[in-house]
Structures are given as structure tokens and as C-alpha cells.
XYZ file of C-alpha atoms in Angstrom:
600
model
C 111.827 96.977 119.737
C 109.511 93.274 120.286
C 109.230 92.318 123.299
C 111.755 89.160 121.902
C 114.451 92.279 122.263
C 112.852 93.362 125.189
C 113.845 90.478 126.879
C 116.870 89.813 125.416
C 117.976 93.774 126.231
C 116.927 92.757 129.865
C 118.922 90.132 130.363
C 121.950 91.879 129.033
C 122.422 94.991 129.772
C 124.243 95.725 132.425
C 122.033 98.760 133.882
C 119.609 96.016 134.412
C 120.917 95.075 137.563
C 123.609 97.017 138.616
C 125.332 97.779 142.923
C 125.510 101.153 143.729
C 125.851 102.817 147.077
C 123.969 99.050 147.689
C 120.582 100.311 145.287
C 119.432 97.767 142.635
C 118.895 99.667 139.834
C 116.314 98.233 136.960
C 115.719 100.078 132.823
C 112.530 100.086 134.399
C 110.417 98.990 137.381
C 107.168 97.294 137.299
C 104.199 98.796 139.685
C 100.764 97.627 138.162
C 101.174 94.237 135.681
C 99.057 92.386 133.743
C 98.653 92.620 130.499
C 99.954 94.958 127.956
C 97.201 97.249 128.156
C 97.604 97.211 131.910
C 100.547 98.415 132.737
C 102.448 100.994 135.270
C 105.902 101.107 135.264
C 108.184 104.263 136.377
C 111.738 104.656 134.286
C 112.742 106.829 136.996
C 115.214 105.072 139.718
C 113.553 106.859 142.318
C 109.764 106.958 141.829
C 109.024 110.188 143.850
C 110.557 112.388 140.264
C 108.819 111.591 137.265
C 104.934 110.790 136.433
C 104.333 106.941 136.182
C 104.193 105.499 132.767
C 102.973 102.643 130.416
C 105.161 100.613 128.971
C 104.947 102.989 125.813
C 106.257 105.442 127.116
C 103.219 108.081 127.749
C 102.049 108.858 131.176
C 99.781 106.723 133.222
C 99.927 109.581 136.599
C 100.125 107.519 140.110
C 100.298 109.105 142.866
C 101.071 109.430 146.298
C 100.985 112.024 149.552
C 101.779 111.228 152.907
C 100.731 113.445 155.548
C 103.376 113.122 158.767
C 101.867 115.130 161.950
C 100.927 117.688 159.220
C 103.527 118.211 157.333
C 103.293 116.189 153.459
C 105.224 114.485 151.482
C 105.761 113.067 148.059
C 105.907 109.335 147.770
C 104.750 108.144 144.187
C 104.946 109.955 141.642
C 105.428 113.900 140.175
C 102.444 115.929 139.037
C 102.842 115.391 135.069
C 102.433 119.301 133.069
C 99.474 119.873 132.748
C 97.957 121.869 129.541
C 95.055 124.604 128.981
C 93.796 125.315 125.172
C 94.481 128.338 123.615
C 93.900 127.408 120.557
C 92.690 123.633 119.964
C 93.714 120.613 118.295
C 91.395 118.504 116.109
C 91.018 116.015 119.082
C 90.634 119.437 121.203
C 87.955 120.796 118.356
C 86.874 121.222 115.239
C 89.060 124.129 113.083
C 89.845 124.909 109.498
C 93.365 125.320 107.286
C 93.619 127.872 104.411
C 95.594 125.818 102.538
C 97.639 126.118 99.027
C 99.951 124.073 97.472
C 101.793 125.630 95.281
C 104.090 127.756 96.113
C 102.813 131.024 97.351
C 102.947 134.730 96.719
C 104.667 137.231 98.794
C 104.771 137.765 102.832
C 102.706 134.242 103.213
C 103.428 134.107 107.206
C 102.048 138.147 108.038
C 98.646 138.877 110.054
C 98.105 140.836 107.415
C 98.059 138.288 103.919
C 95.568 138.076 101.600
C 94.801 134.363 100.615
C 93.545 135.068 97.281
C 93.196 131.756 95.359
C 93.077 129.921 98.957
C 91.286 127.431 99.426
C 89.638 125.656 103.005
C 89.835 122.740 104.300
C 88.712 120.385 107.955
C 91.875 119.364 110.341
C 93.241 117.219 110.825
C 95.565 117.557 107.411
C 97.262 113.986 105.679
C 96.985 110.754 104.021
C 95.790 107.619 105.635
C 96.574 107.070 108.860
C 95.388 109.189 111.954
C 92.197 109.984 110.405
C 92.063 113.027 107.970
C 89.401 115.507 107.335
C 91.362 116.788 104.001
C 93.189 114.688 101.793
C 97.125 116.173 101.550
C 99.020 113.718 99.236
C 101.203 116.459 97.123
C 104.849 117.855 98.108
C 104.094 121.282 100.036
C 101.462 122.239 101.142
C 101.496 125.998 103.511
C 98.789 126.653 105.553
C 97.864 129.680 107.238
C 95.155 129.654 111.118
C 93.481 132.950 111.613
C 92.632 133.017 115.044
C 91.230 135.653 118.135
C 92.491 135.804 121.936
C 90.346 137.653 124.188
C 93.383 137.920 126.023
C 97.271 138.524 126.415
C 98.681 134.706 127.998
C 101.293 135.644 130.940
C 101.999 132.573 131.240
C 104.117 129.602 128.892
C 102.862 128.978 126.021
C 103.575 125.849 123.851
C 102.607 125.131 119.925
C 101.346 122.134 120.096
C 101.423 119.788 116.964
C 101.759 115.960 114.449
C 103.428 116.632 112.200
C 104.782 114.486 109.571
C 107.550 115.770 108.386
C 109.580 119.003 107.644
C 108.303 121.113 108.781
C 109.004 125.294 109.732
C 106.194 127.126 112.047
C 105.500 131.006 112.180
C 103.349 133.117 114.566
C 102.506 136.945 112.729
C 105.482 136.485 110.890
C 107.968 135.435 112.585
C 108.768 131.840 113.302
C 108.844 129.831 116.255
C 109.837 126.521 115.426
C 111.307 124.345 112.043
C 112.641 120.646 111.843
C 113.503 118.200 109.432
C 111.657 115.483 110.768
C 108.144 114.000 112.201
C 106.873 113.332 115.369
C 104.576 109.656 116.092
C 102.090 111.786 118.384
C 101.322 115.180 119.710
C 104.469 117.200 121.089
C 104.629 120.088 123.253
C 107.056 122.124 121.891
C 108.044 126.175 123.859
C 107.414 128.949 121.956
C 109.992 132.021 123.237
C 109.184 134.155 125.650
C 109.394 136.949 123.517
C 107.523 135.785 120.785
C 104.499 134.867 123.050
C 104.658 139.360 124.411
C 103.808 139.490 121.109
C 100.807 138.002 120.548
C 97.739 140.373 120.939
C 94.507 141.039 121.637
C 92.474 140.350 119.028
C 93.453 138.598 115.515
C 96.412 136.663 114.518
C 97.628 133.940 112.729
C 99.871 130.610 112.618
C 101.268 130.124 109.293
C 102.676 126.829 108.772
C 104.950 125.036 105.463
C 105.333 121.145 105.540
C 107.213 119.368 103.284
C 106.432 114.995 102.455
C 109.674 113.533 101.509
C 109.037 110.459 102.123
C 106.481 107.795 103.921
C 103.472 109.038 105.605
C 101.944 112.596 105.839
C 99.524 114.623 108.480
C 99.659 118.031 110.026
C 97.619 119.211 113.239
C 98.459 121.856 114.940
C 97.037 124.196 117.798
C 98.311 126.322 121.040
C 98.755 125.788 124.913
C 99.689 126.939 127.491
C 101.150 125.634 130.592
C 99.087 125.737 133.958
C 101.748 126.513 136.725
C 100.756 124.809 139.825
C 101.443 127.889 142.838
C 100.067 126.367 145.565
C 102.173 123.365 146.430
C 103.888 122.950 149.177
C 105.228 119.310 148.850
C 108.510 117.949 150.318
C 110.449 115.191 148.753
C 110.184 112.048 150.822
C 114.391 110.294 150.517
C 113.969 107.060 149.038
C 116.042 104.981 151.165
C 115.691 101.322 149.075
C 114.177 99.700 146.835
C 113.685 96.067 146.095
C 112.172 93.994 143.111
C 110.792 90.607 143.699
C 109.183 88.166 141.076
C 105.603 89.580 142.019
C 106.404 93.008 143.949
C 107.783 96.048 143.901
C 109.014 97.471 147.468
C 109.539 100.954 148.181
C 111.249 102.243 151.756
C 110.501 105.856 151.610
C 111.599 108.167 155.101
C 108.774 110.859 155.228
C 110.849 112.444 158.572
C 110.436 110.477 161.709
C 108.753 107.724 159.733
C 109.232 105.222 157.267
C 106.602 104.076 154.130
C 107.108 100.488 153.066
C 105.091 100.968 149.927
C 104.367 97.633 148.042
C 103.227 96.791 144.552
C 101.843 93.568 144.145
C 100.246 92.230 140.705
C 99.871 88.671 141.684
C 100.677 86.928 138.645
C 101.477 83.273 139.891
C 100.888 81.051 136.802
C 99.646 77.712 138.432
C 95.977 79.642 139.660
C 94.810 80.729 136.252
C 91.986 82.230 137.687
C 94.336 84.586 140.431
C 96.499 85.159 137.252
C 93.702 86.492 135.271
C 92.064 88.500 137.489
C 92.926 92.637 136.907
C 93.330 94.087 140.099
C 96.307 94.862 141.587
C 97.453 95.855 145.217
C 99.451 99.628 146.636
C 99.737 98.765 150.211
C 101.438 101.692 152.641
C 103.079 100.526 155.980
C 104.114 103.264 158.131
C 106.258 102.729 161.206
C 107.582 105.512 163.556
C 111.224 106.094 163.270
C 111.804 107.657 166.801
C 110.001 105.718 168.944
C 107.622 108.415 169.049
C 104.328 108.232 167.920
C 103.561 110.626 164.611
C 100.034 111.032 163.042
C 99.389 109.345 159.008
C 97.487 109.939 156.212
C 98.132 108.532 152.896
C 96.264 110.622 150.101
C 96.199 107.879 147.074
C 95.271 108.756 143.459
C 95.053 107.682 140.098
C 94.557 109.178 136.999
C 92.466 108.953 133.635
C 94.737 108.942 131.691
C 94.746 105.293 132.328
C 92.429 104.780 130.414
C 93.112 106.670 127.442
C 94.303 106.836 124.547
C 95.330 110.388 124.451
C 95.065 113.027 127.424
C 92.453 115.112 125.694
C 89.993 112.327 125.228
C 86.470 112.724 127.162
C 86.562 110.674 130.332
C 83.499 109.579 132.668
C 83.623 108.536 136.365
C 80.938 107.402 138.486
C 81.498 107.116 142.686
C 79.016 103.968 144.258
C 79.244 101.231 146.304
C 79.482 97.623 146.209
C 79.655 95.037 149.362
C 82.405 96.464 151.723
C 84.173 98.196 149.342
C 83.653 101.866 148.075
C 84.442 101.777 144.316
C 86.018 105.183 141.979
C 85.444 104.293 138.087
C 86.424 105.853 135.197
C 86.166 104.988 131.560
C 85.605 107.007 128.104
C 82.377 108.444 126.420
C 83.559 106.773 123.239
C 83.852 103.425 124.991
C 84.742 101.908 121.048
C 85.706 98.141 121.930
C 89.216 96.222 119.572
C 89.732 99.319 117.871
C 93.029 100.531 117.871
C 96.161 98.049 117.096
C 99.208 100.813 116.031
C 102.328 99.202 118.291
C 101.773 103.132 120.596
C 98.260 102.494 121.464
C 97.085 102.211 124.448
C 93.565 100.660 126.198
C 89.947 103.710 125.354
C 87.746 100.876 125.586
C 86.641 99.471 129.308
C 86.627 101.151 132.458
C 89.218 101.226 135.598
C 88.561 101.271 139.453
C 89.794 102.537 142.574
C 88.761 100.451 145.057
C 89.125 100.429 149.504
C 87.387 98.455 152.135
C 84.582 100.458 153.521
C 86.080 102.011 157.042
C 85.716 105.450 159.431
C 89.845 105.297 158.583
C 88.989 105.284 154.628
C 88.120 108.174 151.483
C 87.348 107.897 148.228
C 86.509 110.979 146.472
C 86.789 112.218 142.400
C 88.229 115.518 141.038
C 89.055 117.032 138.174
C 93.119 117.124 139.728
C 94.750 115.222 142.277
C 94.607 117.396 145.611
C 91.714 119.260 143.704
C 88.137 119.424 145.118
C 86.219 117.004 145.789
C 83.680 117.012 142.888
C 80.380 114.284 144.193
C 79.526 111.157 143.335
C 79.646 112.106 139.027
C 82.059 113.661 137.001
C 83.086 114.286 133.068
C 85.722 115.401 131.650
C 89.887 114.987 130.848
C 92.879 113.449 132.544
C 90.363 113.166 135.837
C 91.905 111.838 139.622
C 90.731 108.730 141.578
C 91.011 109.181 145.043
C 91.623 107.453 148.222
C 92.475 109.080 151.673
C 93.890 106.761 153.833
C 93.906 107.894 157.933
C 96.375 105.261 159.949
C 96.326 107.330 162.449
C 99.038 107.481 165.713
C 101.737 105.243 163.918
C 105.345 103.997 166.580
C 107.732 101.567 166.054
C 105.403 98.583 165.484
C 103.625 100.245 162.697
C 100.560 100.319 161.002
C 99.190 99.109 156.787
C 96.517 99.961 154.935
C 95.893 99.319 151.312
C 93.930 99.953 147.816
C 93.093 98.000 145.234
C 93.569 99.034 141.463
C 91.510 97.267 138.238
C 90.817 97.615 134.860
C 87.297 95.775 133.137
C 88.300 95.725 129.924
C 85.168 93.619 128.833
C 86.769 92.705 125.965
C 90.154 91.677 125.481
C 91.371 90.374 121.747
C 89.756 89.504 119.230
C 89.730 85.931 117.712
C 88.934 84.990 114.353
C 86.757 88.294 113.993
C 84.862 86.616 117.616
C 85.674 89.059 120.495
C 86.170 87.190 123.671
C 86.129 88.260 126.839
C 88.905 88.151 129.656
C 89.372 84.871 131.144
C 88.459 85.834 134.271
C 84.459 87.096 132.766
C 84.136 83.386 131.234
C 82.353 82.324 134.684
C 80.153 85.053 134.588
C 81.024 87.393 137.224
C 81.608 90.981 137.095
C 84.226 93.026 138.047
C 83.012 94.004 141.444
C 82.923 90.433 142.370
C 86.952 90.387 141.766
C 87.270 93.357 143.680
C 85.491 91.962 146.185
C 87.564 88.694 146.086
C 90.459 90.453 146.161
C 90.001 92.481 148.869
C 88.882 89.455 150.961
C 92.265 87.190 150.115
C 94.210 89.870 150.397
C 95.682 88.463 153.433
C 95.857 85.167 151.599
C 97.079 86.340 148.620
C 100.322 88.164 150.065
C 101.594 85.327 152.032
C 101.430 83.459 148.838
C 103.080 86.578 146.760
C 105.735 86.512 149.218
C 105.703 82.676 149.305
C 106.630 82.625 145.637
C 109.046 85.600 145.215
C 111.237 83.706 147.721
C 111.318 80.048 146.536
C 111.195 81.390 142.633
C 114.202 83.649 143.777
C 116.667 79.879 145.833
C 116.235 78.000 143.030
C 117.278 80.702 140.308
C 120.206 81.315 142.286
C 121.070 77.404 142.737
C 120.650 77.787 139.009
C 123.319 81.128 138.280
C 124.061 82.215 141.300
C 122.931 85.932 142.130
C 123.061 87.895 139.393
C 121.149 85.132 137.101
C 118.046 85.061 139.873
C 117.547 88.833 140.263
C 117.839 89.138 136.042
C 114.807 86.450 136.648
C 112.713 88.708 139.236
C 113.311 91.447 136.653
C 111.811 89.725 133.579
C 108.638 87.678 135.861
C 106.640 90.642 136.014
C 108.072 91.503 132.385
C 107.337 88.479 130.024
C 104.074 87.142 131.938
C 102.457 90.802 131.340
C 101.920 91.137 127.511
C 100.456 88.178 127.406
C 96.638 88.126 127.443
C 94.024 85.132 128.590
C 90.833 83.733 127.560
C 89.584 81.238 126.426
C 88.710 80.226 122.221
C 85.083 79.197 121.005
C 86.688 75.760 120.357
C 86.843 76.063 124.298
C 90.903 76.136 124.596
C 93.149 78.621 126.560
C 94.295 81.269 125.060
C 97.855 83.397 125.807
C 97.938 85.675 123.360
C 101.399 87.949 123.740
C 101.513 91.222 121.852
C 105.083 92.125 119.846
C 105.913 95.234 122.138
C 107.923 98.284 120.151
C 107.783 96.402 117.081
C 105.072 95.654 114.546
C 102.460 95.209 117.361
C 101.618 91.670 116.371
C 100.135 89.498 118.123
C 100.843 85.146 119.093
C 104.270 85.595 117.214
C 105.708 82.551 117.229
C 108.884 83.264 117.298
C 108.906 85.882 120.017
C 106.715 82.513 121.959
C 109.785 80.586 121.105
C 112.651 82.890 123.397
C 109.776 83.187 125.996
C 108.650 79.581 126.407
C 111.032 78.528 129.895
C 109.318 80.429 132.231
C 105.568 79.486 131.091
C 107.249 75.478 131.029
C 109.085 75.331 134.711
C 105.457 76.942 136.009
C 102.515 76.041 134.478
C 102.721 74.470 130.654
C 98.918 74.909 130.047
C 99.925 78.464 129.242
C 102.821 77.260 126.510
C 99.476 75.143 125.171
C 98.004 78.110 125.662
C 100.974 79.947 123.249
C 99.796 77.529 120.676
C 97.014 76.890 120.137
C 95.660 79.592 117.603
C 98.866 79.103 115.800
C 97.832 75.422 115.885
C 93.866 76.625 115.375
C 94.940 78.938 112.511
C 96.323 75.991 110.228
C 94.221 73.484 111.382
C 91.354 75.143 110.325
C 92.160 75.592 106.950
C 92.480 79.197 107.413
C 95.720 79.958 106.926
C 97.103 77.098 104.061
C 100.514 77.053 103.440
C 102.711 73.798 104.732
C 104.310 75.704 107.590
C 103.146 77.315 110.665
C 101.857 81.465 110.746
C 104.385 83.858 112.127
C 101.344 85.593 113.661
C 98.110 86.109 113.736
C 97.811 89.391 113.623
C 97.623 92.937 114.751
C 96.623 92.862 119.236
C 94.069 92.519 120.026
C 92.752 91.919 116.848
C 94.002 87.944 115.632
C 92.807 87.711 111.872
C 95.151 85.836 110.519
C 98.607 86.907 110.003
C 99.973 91.069 109.313
C 103.492 90.536 109.169
C 104.881 91.342 106.020
C 106.752 88.034 105.136
C 106.980 84.168 105.721
C 109.786 82.637 108.199
C 109.082 78.332 107.178
C 111.988 77.087 109.045
C 112.204 78.871 112.100
C 108.490 78.951 112.778
C 107.920 75.331 111.908
C 110.804 74.759 114.714
C 109.446 76.879 117.496
C 106.384 74.888 116.927
C 108.154 71.901 116.201
C 110.602 72.106 119.081
C 107.894 73.516 121.863
C 105.097 70.557 121.075
C 107.681 68.482 122.285
C 108.863 70.488 125.372
C 104.753 70.599 126.461
C 105.183 66.921 126.054
C 107.836 67.016 128.497
C 106.514 68.874 131.351
C 103.729 67.270 131.231
C 104.913 63.983 131.213
C 102.604 62.457 128.648
C 102.329 63.158 124.382
C 98.588 63.640 124.296
C 99.064 67.734 123.109
C 101.126 66.793 120.031
C 99.397 63.361 119.653
C 95.949 66.507 119.117
C 98.174 68.214 116.579
C 99.320 65.318 115.103
C 98.122 64.363 111.189
C 96.256 60.664 110.410
């Protein structure tokens, strides 16, 4: 589904805004929304019943616990399942398959089978996509992988596999998985306890037959066991309400005799480009007593480094340091290869995520290998690490107390624009991410005031235009629409506001996606509308696109190096560009922008 269809679907789906027991519902609830990469949502109507996610569906875990008079409640997220590698897939370690592309004779799935005439090849196997190490371009492939176990496995066991397409998997001669179809990523497939019990110390064999029927082909397979948390003794807080505003999502959680308002604010105010481009969101915790008694309240917040990785197994480096009045935690992949991923279902794995809290006696920050894990010092390496903050609100009465954390992302380079890597807009003045965090902290009260005022103003205007249901739809669509874009400056010193087609072809700056999203930006800042057209005009006027009508797109996000869509749409795209240019003239009250692009 592309952005256009996603927005239309949001507006038309009956479940988008319903009132059930006075509670508002949404397909997904925005938490952190800045751009297509720094984007975290919850797909659950109750925020503490499932892990938070990137829009693609991959986990981007945020967790928060509230300790009330010594009793702990989970108020945000849920721990994602964690796995320990038993037999690595290729992203976790190098290994080889024995393989043949001709039908084997005999019981080729058994542990004692003689692999006479079989070849050896490094995993993964495939063709083109996924960077296979061994080329496989035939229809059928049979593979075997012999492995040693040092001990028996007594916890749930999973087959971890990426396959394309039809596949049958055997362990020690017994089938454990069969499917006609393919996966788009690694899947954890449960292995029956009876089969797991037959795994023995010493030699075991995994055997796979895979058939390519259409499209791509790929195979990578290993084993993992689930890490079972037997220590957690946490109650689930009651969610009393959720309220979605244009720039904020507000949850009221009940933890015993204490109510906690948890507010996620991404200050996407379109009339302030510096603030709009600042990649810092606030998560505020306001606690108050509901029984007229004072209660001791502490908040523990954690953000997983999965937010800064494309795959959970990627190696991360995390550090702790101070800057000005802030305690800062920073994490990113060890590879740091910029602008290398352009697939639709991919996440950023370059740049760095940050968790910052003001320096106070009542706040702390630390690194750990898992949420609530042991404090790890000022530097930590590994996968799926956690950046944590502790907020001690002390004695809380009915008047309430509030503290907040800031979550940020510095992508270093945002997009490649006709072979030139562009920094995010906020970096154009040479400021560091620490400077942005310090400003965000200093301006917290002012920014929250502006967001509240804008939220109220936008709602009232929309309500006057179309009623309550329309106003609520506008609130839902606001952050979703904006955060599908990235704000940068072109080498020609022009504003660029570049969109990504999510759940579609991953195209960047698609003209027929720009068109239906235009009313929002025309209403609040026509300069952003110019930023959505500038790249398309440049593409044509520079001669890089030499057809007598506009291109469909500028490439595949984040690489805006020229159209990648397989066909042209001359009438639709030309009509869109003409109408939008006229709309800018009307919105700005002059035709300067149109004259700039008029020939002659």
C-alpha cells in the first residue's frame, strides 16, 4: 500500500475513528513520528499489551514501568520475544550447506546419509536479492547441514529461516516444517517438543528441499531457542483512555491509586521548519494520586537499539556521556554504511539514536543488554541493547508531578539527490545533535504550549468545516502524512520535502502521492508544497529527465537519482504538477513560483 492509499484507507476505514465504550480507536497509534525511518507506533488498542513497532511491522521496542510504593506496573509496550542462537543463520555467523541440484537417491534426510557427489557452499543460497554467497539458479535445491550440540535443549526451539519459495525441512530425518509459498524476511517457526526432545548431544542433521516456482529464490536456515523470562513480576496497568491529537498522543494509565498521563509529542509544526526538522520527540510522564494520599512513584523507561538497526541481529555500539545539562545515551550499528538500503520493507541502520534526560538528582540513565538488565557501564556492544532512563518523582499527591525523556535520531545523511548525499535540514547550520537536544530541553515548556495551542486550533477549524468525525480523521492523518517526508536542502539551495511510498514501490517524491497530500501543506505552509515539487522541476529542467512531461518519481527512497518506476504517467503527472503549481500561487498570493518554472 502506498502513502496515497494508506491515507485514503485511514480516512475511509470504519475502524479508523469509532466510539466504543467512549474510547477512540485507530488502525495504529502514533508515538514517535518524524520521518519514514524514525517512526514508532503501537498497533494495539492498549499500549501495554504488545511491543511497539516501526510502521513496517518490525519491532522497535519502547518499554516503561511505573513503580508505585514498591509495586511495579507495565505502562508502555511489552517485551518482545528474545531468542538465543543455537545454530546461526548467515547474518549471525558463517556456515556451509552440503548441496545438490539433482534428485538425491536414498534417505537424504537421515543423519547417517552419505553425501557422495554433493558440493559445499557458503550460505545464504540464492540469486541476486539478499546478497547470496552461493549462486542458486535452478528449480530444485537439496541441502544438508550437520551440526554438533553440546547439551540437550529443554526450552522452546524454533527454526529460524528465510526461504523463497516452497520448502520442506527435516531434522534427523523427521519433518519439522513444510510450506508452499515464501517468506519476506526471517521467520521463527516453532518446532514440536517431541522433535526437539529427539535432538541429541553430538551430531545432528538439518535437511531441506526447496523449489523455486516463480520470482526470486533464497535460502538461509538455522535454529534458535526462546529466552524465557522467569523473573518478571510486573502487573499490567489499566489503560483508562487514549486521546490522539495532531501533534500528541495521550494515554491515561491507572496504577493502583496513581494515575499516570503518558504523552508522546512529536512537535511537527509546519510553520517552523527548524522545529519541524528537529528529530527530537518528548515522552512525558505526569503522575497524580487518586485517593488523596501521597505515593512514592518511580518511572523506568527503555528504548531498544532495534530502532537504529535494520535487523535485530546487527551488532550495535552504545555509549553514555554528558553534554551541558543533559545525560545522553547513544547507539548505532558498527557498520555505519550510509544510504545503502532502498527496499520498501527496510529500516535505517546508519546514524545514531539518542535518549536524553536532564541532569537531576531524581533522574538517571544507563545502558543494559536487556530492559531491567544489569547496568553495563559507559560503553556496551552487542545486539538488541537497551538505552534506559530512571525518573524518580518521589512523593506524589493529587496535585501531580511530571518528568520527561527525549528520544532523538541523527541520520547523518538523509537522502542521496542525484548522486549528492544530503544532510537533514537541521544540520545545514552546522549544529550537532547535542545542540538540538539542549534546545529541545530548554524549550520544552514553550514547545508543549505551542503544540497544545495548534492541536486545539486545528481541531476546531476542522470541526467547523466537517464536523466531529472529520476533525478526528484530520488529527489521525496529520502526523502520518508529515512523517512520510524528509526535509532537506538541495545543492541548488532549494527546499526539498521528499516523500516515500510506504507499502508500495518505495519510490521517493512520487508526483501522484504528492497530489492527494497537498491540501495539508497548502493550508499550513505552501513552502513545503514547493519542496515537494522542486525536485521534479529540477529533474526536467536540468535535462536529466528528457521527456516532454514530468517523471513519476525521483527514484527509490532514500536514493533520488532518477525515476525507477517501470512506466510513465504523462497525463496524470503533468496535470498534478500544473494544478499544484497553480495552488501554490493561490496559497502564496503571487505567481513567483510559477514564473520561475515557465519556459521563455
